[in-house]
Amino acid sequence: MSTLLLNLDFGEPPPKKALEGNAKHRNFVKKRRLLERRGFLSKKNQPPSKAPKLHSEPPKKGETPVVDGTWKTPSFPKKKKTAACSNGSGQPLDKKAAVSWLTPAPSKKADSVAAKVDLLGEFQSALPKINSHPTRSQKKGSQKKSSKKNHPQKNAPQNSTQAHSENKCSRISQKLPQKMVAIDCEMVGTGPKGHVSSLARCSIVNYNGDVLYDEYILPPCHIVDYRTRWSGIRKQHMVNATPFKIARGQILKILTGKIVVGHAIHNDFKALQYFHPKSLTRDTSHIPPLNRKADCPENATMSLKHLTKKLLNRDIQVGKSGHSSVEDAQATMELYKLVEVEWEEHLAQNPPKD
């Protein structure tokens, strides 16, 4: 019988386990009531596992799984109790406001966006002002304004033709010293009875009267008449004279692309067997303003000697030794300078045809 009683005693459930089960239940009830008082549980029938979680995260340290599959979190410290209250009065907040993970996300985002905007405004106000890129409407407005401003500029060439023609002369006169030369040639007689004029001396001076070229030239034909009274050429000058072909090439290198001034210059070009553009030719024997200054008829062809005496008060081509081509070229350039501005303005308005 003793053995049977022992077996019966061990077969019964120990009272300790029942007591332990009651203690677990009591602890669970205490924790649940604590969570309800703190606002983490709103109803007894709604466990925290049924509330939708915004972000599914792995279990953290200190969390233990429950039978229904949810994770049980430990109780929060007492310091955070004030955070669950609305105004520090100790009363719990509303259901959605009290539980941080139950509050809707939009309200948080709106508050954060507003705070960011305020901070951004304060930050931008502290920064120095920077010119921003113009918008399309601003670009269109600026384009309209610029077109209005540029519109008179388009019409400016049409309205300022007179001013352009007036200023053109001054611009040309500034370039003339570098591109203007004066020429004078002396001829001897060749051919039957010496009636053909052939080049025997050529002198070229620049704008300031400095000599650029002065050579005696041997004509290709036999000299019949030296014309010493007018040309100043003698037989001894032809001993070491430059042949015509070589001299002609040297002279044309100087004249090409330049404004050439001369008196009755067509005779010089004929002796050189050369044609210079009319637009780059200035003949002091056919300049009406020069004749007016000398109190001579405008259409008359006055001699270089007469114009030099009248306007420059200087005698040239004097004596029986003949003319000096250097002296004549220098006098021609000085005469042209007297009417340069007026005559260049006239040519700018009435350009000669080549």
Short mmCIF file of C-alpha atoms in Angstrom, two decimals:
data_model
loop_
_atom_site.label_atom_id
_atom_site.label_comp_id
_atom_site.label_asym_id
_atom_site.label_seq_id
_atom_site.Cartn_x
_atom_site.Cartn_y
_atom_site.Cartn_z
CA MET A 1 0.00 0.00 0.00
CA SER A 2 2.84 2.31 0.71
CA THR A 3 4.13 1.88 -2.74
CA LEU A 4 0.77 2.64 -4.26
CA LEU A 5 0.39 5.75 -2.23
CA LEU A 6 3.77 6.95 -3.37
CA ASN A 7 2.87 6.49 -6.97
CA LEU A 8 -0.38 8.36 -6.51
CA ASP A 9 1.41 11.20 -4.82
CA PHE A 10 3.91 11.65 -7.68
CA GLY A 11 1.18 11.39 -10.31
CA GLU A 12 -0.69 14.44 -9.04
CA PRO A 13 0.36 17.84 -10.34
CA PRO A 14 2.45 19.72 -7.85
CA PRO A 15 0.78 22.71 -6.24
CA LYS A 16 3.95 24.77 -6.95
CA LYS A 17 3.25 24.80 -10.68
CA ALA A 18 -0.30 26.03 -10.13
CA LEU A 19 1.00 28.72 -7.91
CA GLU A 20 3.63 29.62 -10.51
CA GLY A 21 0.94 29.86 -13.19
CA ASN A 22 -1.12 32.17 -11.05
CA ALA A 23 1.96 34.34 -10.42
CA LYS A 24 2.66 34.67 -14.19
CA HIS A 25 -0.94 35.66 -14.76
CA ARG A 26 -0.77 38.23 -12.03
CA ASN A 27 2.44 39.66 -13.48
CA PHE A 28 0.87 39.80 -16.94
CA VAL A 29 -2.19 41.61 -15.58
CA LYS A 30 0.04 44.10 -13.73
CA LYS A 31 2.07 44.84 -16.85
CA ARG A 32 -1.08 45.18 -18.96
CA ARG A 33 -2.66 47.60 -16.53
CA LEU A 34 0.58 49.55 -16.40
CA LEU A 35 0.60 49.82 -20.19
CA GLU A 36 -3.08 50.86 -20.19
CA ARG A 37 -2.38 53.57 -17.63
CA ARG A 38 0.49 54.89 -19.71
CA GLY A 39 -1.66 54.93 -22.81
CA PHE A 40 0.07 52.18 -24.79
CA LEU A 41 -3.02 49.94 -24.69
CA SER A 42 -6.44 51.46 -25.31
CA LYS A 43 -8.72 48.47 -24.80
CA LYS A 44 -8.38 45.15 -23.13
CA ASN A 45 -9.71 43.32 -26.17
CA GLN A 46 -7.19 44.98 -28.53
CA PRO A 47 -3.70 43.69 -27.96
CA PRO A 48 -0.79 45.74 -29.33
CA SER A 49 -0.10 43.01 -31.89
CA LYS A 50 -3.24 43.98 -33.87
CA ALA A 51 -2.12 47.60 -34.34
CA PRO A 52 -0.54 48.15 -37.77
CA LYS A 53 3.17 48.69 -37.66
CA LEU A 54 4.58 51.30 -40.01
CA HIS A 55 7.89 49.55 -40.48
CA SER A 56 8.57 45.87 -39.91
CA GLU A 57 11.80 45.63 -38.00
CA PRO A 58 13.72 42.67 -36.57
CA PRO A 59 13.40 42.06 -32.84
CA LYS A 60 15.58 44.20 -30.66
CA LYS A 61 17.51 43.17 -27.61
CA GLY A 62 15.30 42.73 -24.58
CA GLU A 63 12.17 41.75 -26.57
CA THR A 64 10.61 38.30 -26.14
CA PRO A 65 8.15 36.60 -28.48
CA VAL A 66 4.59 35.91 -27.32
CA VAL A 67 2.39 32.97 -28.33
CA ASP A 68 0.34 34.96 -30.87
CA GLY A 69 3.52 35.83 -32.86
CA THR A 70 3.94 39.41 -31.64
CA TRP A 71 6.98 40.77 -29.80
CA LYS A 72 6.63 41.89 -26.26
CA THR A 73 8.54 45.04 -25.34
CA PRO A 74 9.75 45.84 -21.83
CA SER A 75 8.23 48.66 -19.83
CA PHE A 76 9.59 52.21 -20.41
CA PRO A 77 11.35 54.18 -17.69
CA LYS A 78 9.47 56.73 -15.62
CA LYS A 79 11.42 59.66 -17.13
CA LYS A 80 9.49 59.32 -20.39
CA LYS A 81 6.13 59.63 -18.69
CA THR A 82 6.01 63.36 -19.33
CA ALA A 83 6.44 62.72 -23.06
CA ALA A 84 3.16 60.80 -23.10
CA CYS A 85 1.31 63.74 -21.55
CA SER A 86 0.00 66.57 -23.66
CA ASN A 87 0.70 69.71 -21.58
CA GLY A 88 2.59 68.25 -18.63
CA SER A 89 -0.63 67.92 -16.61
CA GLY A 90 -0.14 64.19 -16.17
CA GLN A 91 -3.18 63.27 -18.24
CA PRO A 92 -2.60 60.85 -21.10
CA LEU A 93 -2.92 62.07 -24.67
CA ASP A 94 -5.41 60.76 -27.22
CA LYS A 95 -5.11 57.28 -28.59
CA LYS A 96 -3.29 58.30 -31.77
CA ALA A 97 -1.24 61.06 -30.15
CA ALA A 98 -0.15 58.95 -27.16
CA VAL A 99 1.22 56.01 -29.08
CA SER A 100 4.06 57.16 -31.31
CA TRP A 101 3.87 54.18 -33.62
CA LEU A 102 0.07 54.66 -34.05
CA THR A 103 0.26 58.33 -35.11
CA PRO A 104 -0.31 58.89 -38.83
CA ALA A 105 2.80 59.64 -40.87
CA PRO A 106 1.41 62.65 -42.80
CA SER A 107 1.12 64.81 -39.70
CA LYS A 108 4.76 64.15 -38.84
CA LYS A 109 5.85 64.91 -42.41
CA ALA A 110 3.87 68.13 -42.53
CA ASP A 111 5.43 69.35 -39.30
CA SER A 112 8.92 68.39 -40.42
CA VAL A 113 8.44 70.04 -43.83
CA ALA A 114 7.18 73.25 -42.23
CA ALA A 115 10.14 73.27 -39.86
CA LYS A 116 12.54 72.67 -42.74
CA VAL A 117 10.97 75.51 -44.73
CA ASP A 118 11.33 77.88 -41.79
CA LEU A 119 14.96 76.88 -41.31
CA LEU A 120 15.60 77.21 -45.04
CA GLY A 121 14.09 80.71 -45.07
CA GLU A 122 16.28 81.80 -42.15
CA PHE A 123 19.35 80.28 -43.84
CA GLN A 124 18.63 82.00 -47.17
CA SER A 125 18.02 85.35 -45.49
CA ALA A 126 21.46 85.11 -43.89
CA LEU A 127 23.14 84.39 -47.22
CA PRO A 128 24.20 87.24 -49.59
CA LYS A 129 21.85 87.91 -52.46
CA ILE A 130 22.77 86.06 -55.65
CA ASN A 131 21.30 86.81 -59.06
CA SER A 132 19.07 83.90 -59.93
CA HIS A 133 18.60 82.58 -63.43
CA PRO A 134 15.79 84.40 -65.23
CA THR A 135 12.61 82.54 -65.92
CA ARG A 136 11.08 82.19 -69.35
CA SER A 137 8.77 85.14 -68.81
CA GLN A 138 11.68 87.27 -67.60
CA LYS A 139 13.72 86.19 -70.63
CA LYS A 140 10.89 87.15 -72.97
CA GLY A 141 10.55 90.52 -71.25
CA SER A 142 14.28 91.15 -71.44
CA GLN A 143 14.30 90.12 -75.10
CA LYS A 144 11.50 92.57 -75.85
CA LYS A 145 13.34 95.35 -74.04
CA SER A 146 16.59 94.52 -75.82
CA SER A 147 14.79 94.46 -79.16
CA LYS A 148 13.34 97.87 -78.38
CA LYS A 149 16.75 99.15 -77.43
CA ASN A 150 18.39 97.61 -80.47
CA HIS A 151 15.65 98.78 -82.82
CA PRO A 152 17.03 102.32 -83.09
CA GLN A 153 20.45 100.79 -83.62
CA LYS A 154 19.15 98.98 -86.70
CA ASN A 155 17.81 102.24 -88.05
CA ALA A 156 20.95 104.09 -87.00
CA PRO A 157 22.90 103.29 -90.20
CA GLN A 158 20.01 104.62 -92.28
CA ASN A 159 19.65 107.77 -90.21
CA SER A 160 23.38 108.38 -89.85
CA THR A 161 24.50 108.16 -93.48
CA GLN A 162 25.42 111.80 -93.47
CA ALA A 163 27.43 111.50 -90.26
CA HIS A 164 29.11 108.39 -91.66
CA SER A 165 30.14 110.18 -94.83
CA GLU A 166 31.44 113.11 -92.80
CA ASN A 167 33.50 110.91 -90.51
CA LYS A 168 34.72 108.71 -93.36
CA CYS A 169 37.05 111.45 -94.57
CA SER A 170 38.71 111.80 -91.18
CA ARG A 171 39.19 108.02 -90.94
CA ILE A 172 40.70 107.93 -94.43
CA SER A 173 42.98 110.87 -93.67
CA GLN A 174 44.37 108.98 -90.67
CA LYS A 175 45.34 106.08 -92.96
CA LEU A 176 46.67 108.29 -95.75
CA PRO A 177 50.15 108.99 -94.30
CA GLN A 178 50.96 105.27 -94.48
CA LYS A 179 49.34 104.62 -97.87
CA MET A 180 49.98 107.83 -99.80
CA VAL A 181 52.94 108.68 -101.98
CA ALA A 182 53.71 111.38 -104.56
CA ILE A 183 55.48 110.67 -107.84
CA ASP A 184 57.13 112.75 -110.54
CA CYS A 185 58.91 111.53 -113.64
CA GLU A 186 61.25 113.14 -116.14
CA MET A 187 61.20 112.03 -119.76
CA VAL A 188 63.55 112.13 -122.74
CA GLY A 189 62.69 111.96 -126.45
CA THR A 190 62.98 108.67 -128.33
CA GLY A 191 61.64 107.39 -131.62
CA PRO A 192 61.28 109.38 -134.85
CA LYS A 193 62.54 112.91 -134.26
CA GLY A 194 62.36 112.29 -130.50
CA HIS A 195 58.59 112.68 -130.37
CA VAL A 196 58.11 109.62 -128.10
CA SER A 197 58.46 110.39 -124.38
CA SER A 198 60.47 107.71 -122.54
CA LEU A 199 61.15 107.47 -118.82
CA ALA A 200 64.61 108.70 -117.79
CA ARG A 201 64.16 109.55 -114.08
CA CYS A 202 61.59 108.72 -111.43
CA SER A 203 61.27 110.12 -107.89
CA ILE A 204 58.80 108.97 -105.23
CA VAL A 205 58.28 110.68 -101.83
CA ASN A 206 56.09 109.72 -98.89
CA TYR A 207 53.42 111.77 -97.10
CA ASN A 208 56.06 113.78 -95.24
CA GLY A 209 58.16 114.45 -98.34
CA ASP A 210 60.89 111.92 -97.58
CA VAL A 211 62.43 110.33 -100.68
CA LEU A 212 61.49 106.68 -101.18
CA TYR A 213 62.88 106.24 -104.67
CA ASP A 214 65.03 108.38 -106.99
CA GLU A 215 66.80 106.72 -109.87
CA TYR A 216 67.95 107.52 -113.39
CA ILE A 217 66.45 105.05 -115.84
CA LEU A 218 67.87 103.91 -119.18
CA PRO A 219 65.11 103.76 -121.82
CA PRO A 220 64.89 100.62 -123.95
CA CYS A 221 65.12 102.73 -127.12
CA HIS A 222 67.84 105.03 -128.37
CA ILE A 223 67.61 108.55 -126.92
CA VAL A 224 67.16 111.19 -129.63
CA ASP A 225 66.48 114.26 -127.45
CA TYR A 226 67.50 114.58 -123.80
CA ARG A 227 65.22 117.59 -123.26
CA THR A 228 67.68 118.88 -120.70
CA ARG A 229 66.01 122.29 -120.38
CA TRP A 230 62.91 120.67 -118.91
CA SER A 231 64.02 117.20 -117.78
CA GLY A 232 67.46 118.04 -116.43
CA ILE A 233 68.74 114.77 -117.97
CA ARG A 234 72.19 114.67 -119.53
CA LYS A 235 74.17 112.02 -121.33
CA GLN A 236 76.38 111.25 -118.31
CA HIS A 237 73.28 110.38 -116.24
CA MET A 238 72.62 107.39 -118.51
CA VAL A 239 76.04 105.78 -117.96
CA ASN A 240 75.07 103.97 -114.74
CA ALA A 241 71.27 104.26 -115.16
CA THR A 242 68.98 101.40 -114.19
CA PRO A 243 67.45 99.51 -117.13
CA PHE A 244 63.78 100.29 -117.71
CA LYS A 245 62.44 96.80 -116.95
CA ILE A 246 64.23 96.58 -113.62
CA ALA A 247 63.30 100.12 -112.63
CA ARG A 248 59.68 99.59 -113.60
CA GLY A 249 59.41 96.53 -111.34
CA GLN A 250 60.92 98.45 -108.42
CA ILE A 251 58.54 101.39 -108.91
CA LEU A 252 55.41 99.27 -109.21
CA LYS A 253 56.22 97.52 -105.93
CA ILE A 254 56.08 100.91 -104.21
CA LEU A 255 52.92 102.15 -105.97
CA THR A 256 50.80 99.01 -105.73
CA GLY A 257 47.95 99.41 -103.21
CA LYS A 258 48.79 103.02 -102.37
CA ILE A 259 47.18 106.38 -103.12
CA VAL A 260 49.41 108.05 -105.66
CA VAL A 261 49.52 111.85 -105.93
CA GLY A 262 50.93 113.58 -108.97
CA HIS A 263 50.53 116.58 -111.25
CA ALA A 264 49.27 115.59 -114.72
CA ILE A 265 49.96 112.09 -113.46
CA HIS A 266 48.59 110.37 -116.55
CA ASN A 267 51.84 111.32 -118.34
CA ASP A 268 53.91 109.60 -115.66
CA PHE A 269 51.82 106.43 -115.82
CA LYS A 270 52.10 106.43 -119.61
CA ALA A 271 55.90 106.61 -119.41
CA LEU A 272 55.83 103.73 -116.88
CA GLN A 273 53.48 101.77 -119.16
CA TYR A 274 51.26 101.31 -116.13
CA PHE A 275 47.63 101.91 -115.24
CA HIS A 276 46.81 102.80 -111.59
CA PRO A 277 43.23 102.59 -110.26
CA LYS A 278 41.39 105.91 -110.44
CA SER A 279 40.08 105.45 -106.92
CA LEU A 280 43.71 105.52 -105.72
CA THR A 281 44.86 108.36 -107.95
CA ARG A 282 45.00 112.05 -106.95
CA ASP A 283 45.87 114.46 -109.75
CA THR A 284 46.55 118.00 -108.49
CA SER A 285 46.00 119.38 -112.00
CA HIS A 286 42.29 118.41 -111.79
CA ILE A 287 41.25 119.35 -108.25
CA PRO A 288 38.74 122.29 -108.30
CA PRO A 289 39.22 123.23 -104.60
CA LEU A 290 42.93 123.68 -105.25
CA ASN A 291 42.23 126.03 -108.17
CA ARG A 292 39.76 128.00 -106.05
CA LYS A 293 42.38 128.50 -103.38
CA ALA A 294 44.75 129.81 -106.06
CA ASP A 295 42.02 132.12 -107.46
CA CYS A 296 42.02 130.21 -110.73
CA PRO A 297 39.14 128.79 -112.80
CA GLU A 298 38.01 125.50 -111.35
CA ASN A 299 38.07 123.58 -114.63
CA ALA A 300 41.39 125.03 -115.83
CA THR A 301 44.58 122.95 -115.83
CA MET A 302 47.13 124.99 -113.94
CA SER A 303 50.84 124.28 -114.00
CA LEU A 304 52.63 122.92 -110.96
CA LYS A 305 54.96 125.93 -110.97
CA HIS A 306 52.06 128.42 -110.86
CA LEU A 307 50.16 126.60 -108.06
CA THR A 308 53.30 126.25 -105.98
CA LYS A 309 54.05 129.94 -106.28
CA LYS A 310 50.46 130.98 -105.48
CA LEU A 311 49.70 128.61 -102.61
CA LEU A 312 53.11 127.71 -101.18
CA ASN A 313 54.89 130.96 -102.06
CA ARG A 314 57.83 129.02 -103.41
CA ASP A 315 59.63 129.03 -106.76
CA ILE A 316 60.34 125.73 -108.47
CA GLN A 317 61.53 124.71 -111.95
CA VAL A 318 63.76 127.79 -112.11
CA GLY A 319 66.93 128.11 -114.21
CA LYS A 320 68.36 126.40 -117.24
CA SER A 321 69.50 123.27 -115.40
CA GLY A 322 66.02 121.77 -115.75
CA HIS A 323 63.43 120.38 -113.36
CA SER A 324 64.10 118.27 -110.29
CA SER A 325 61.68 115.36 -110.02
CA VAL A 326 62.26 115.19 -106.24
CA GLU A 327 61.38 118.85 -105.82
CA ASP A 328 58.29 118.50 -108.01
CA ALA A 329 57.06 115.43 -106.14
CA GLN A 330 57.47 117.19 -102.76
CA ALA A 331 55.61 120.27 -104.02
CA THR A 332 52.79 118.09 -105.35
CA MET A 333 52.32 116.40 -101.96
CA GLU A 334 52.29 119.75 -100.14
CA LEU A 335 49.66 121.14 -102.49
CA TYR A 336 47.44 118.14 -102.01
CA LYS A 337 47.62 118.45 -98.23
CA LEU A 338 45.99 121.89 -98.51
CA VAL A 339 42.75 120.40 -99.86
CA GLU A 340 43.08 116.84 -98.58
CA VAL A 341 40.12 116.86 -96.17
CA GLU A 342 37.76 118.63 -98.55
CA TRP A 343 38.72 116.53 -101.58
CA GLU A 344 38.62 113.20 -99.76
CA GLU A 345 35.13 114.05 -98.49
CA HIS A 346 34.07 114.81 -102.05
CA LEU A 347 35.50 111.50 -103.29
CA ALA A 348 33.78 109.61 -100.47
CA GLN A 349 30.40 110.96 -101.62
CA ASN A 350 31.23 110.68 -105.34
CA PRO A 351 33.68 107.80 -105.77
CA PRO A 352 35.39 107.75 -109.16
CA LYS A 353 34.74 104.83 -111.49
CA ASP A 354 37.76 102.87 -112.67
#
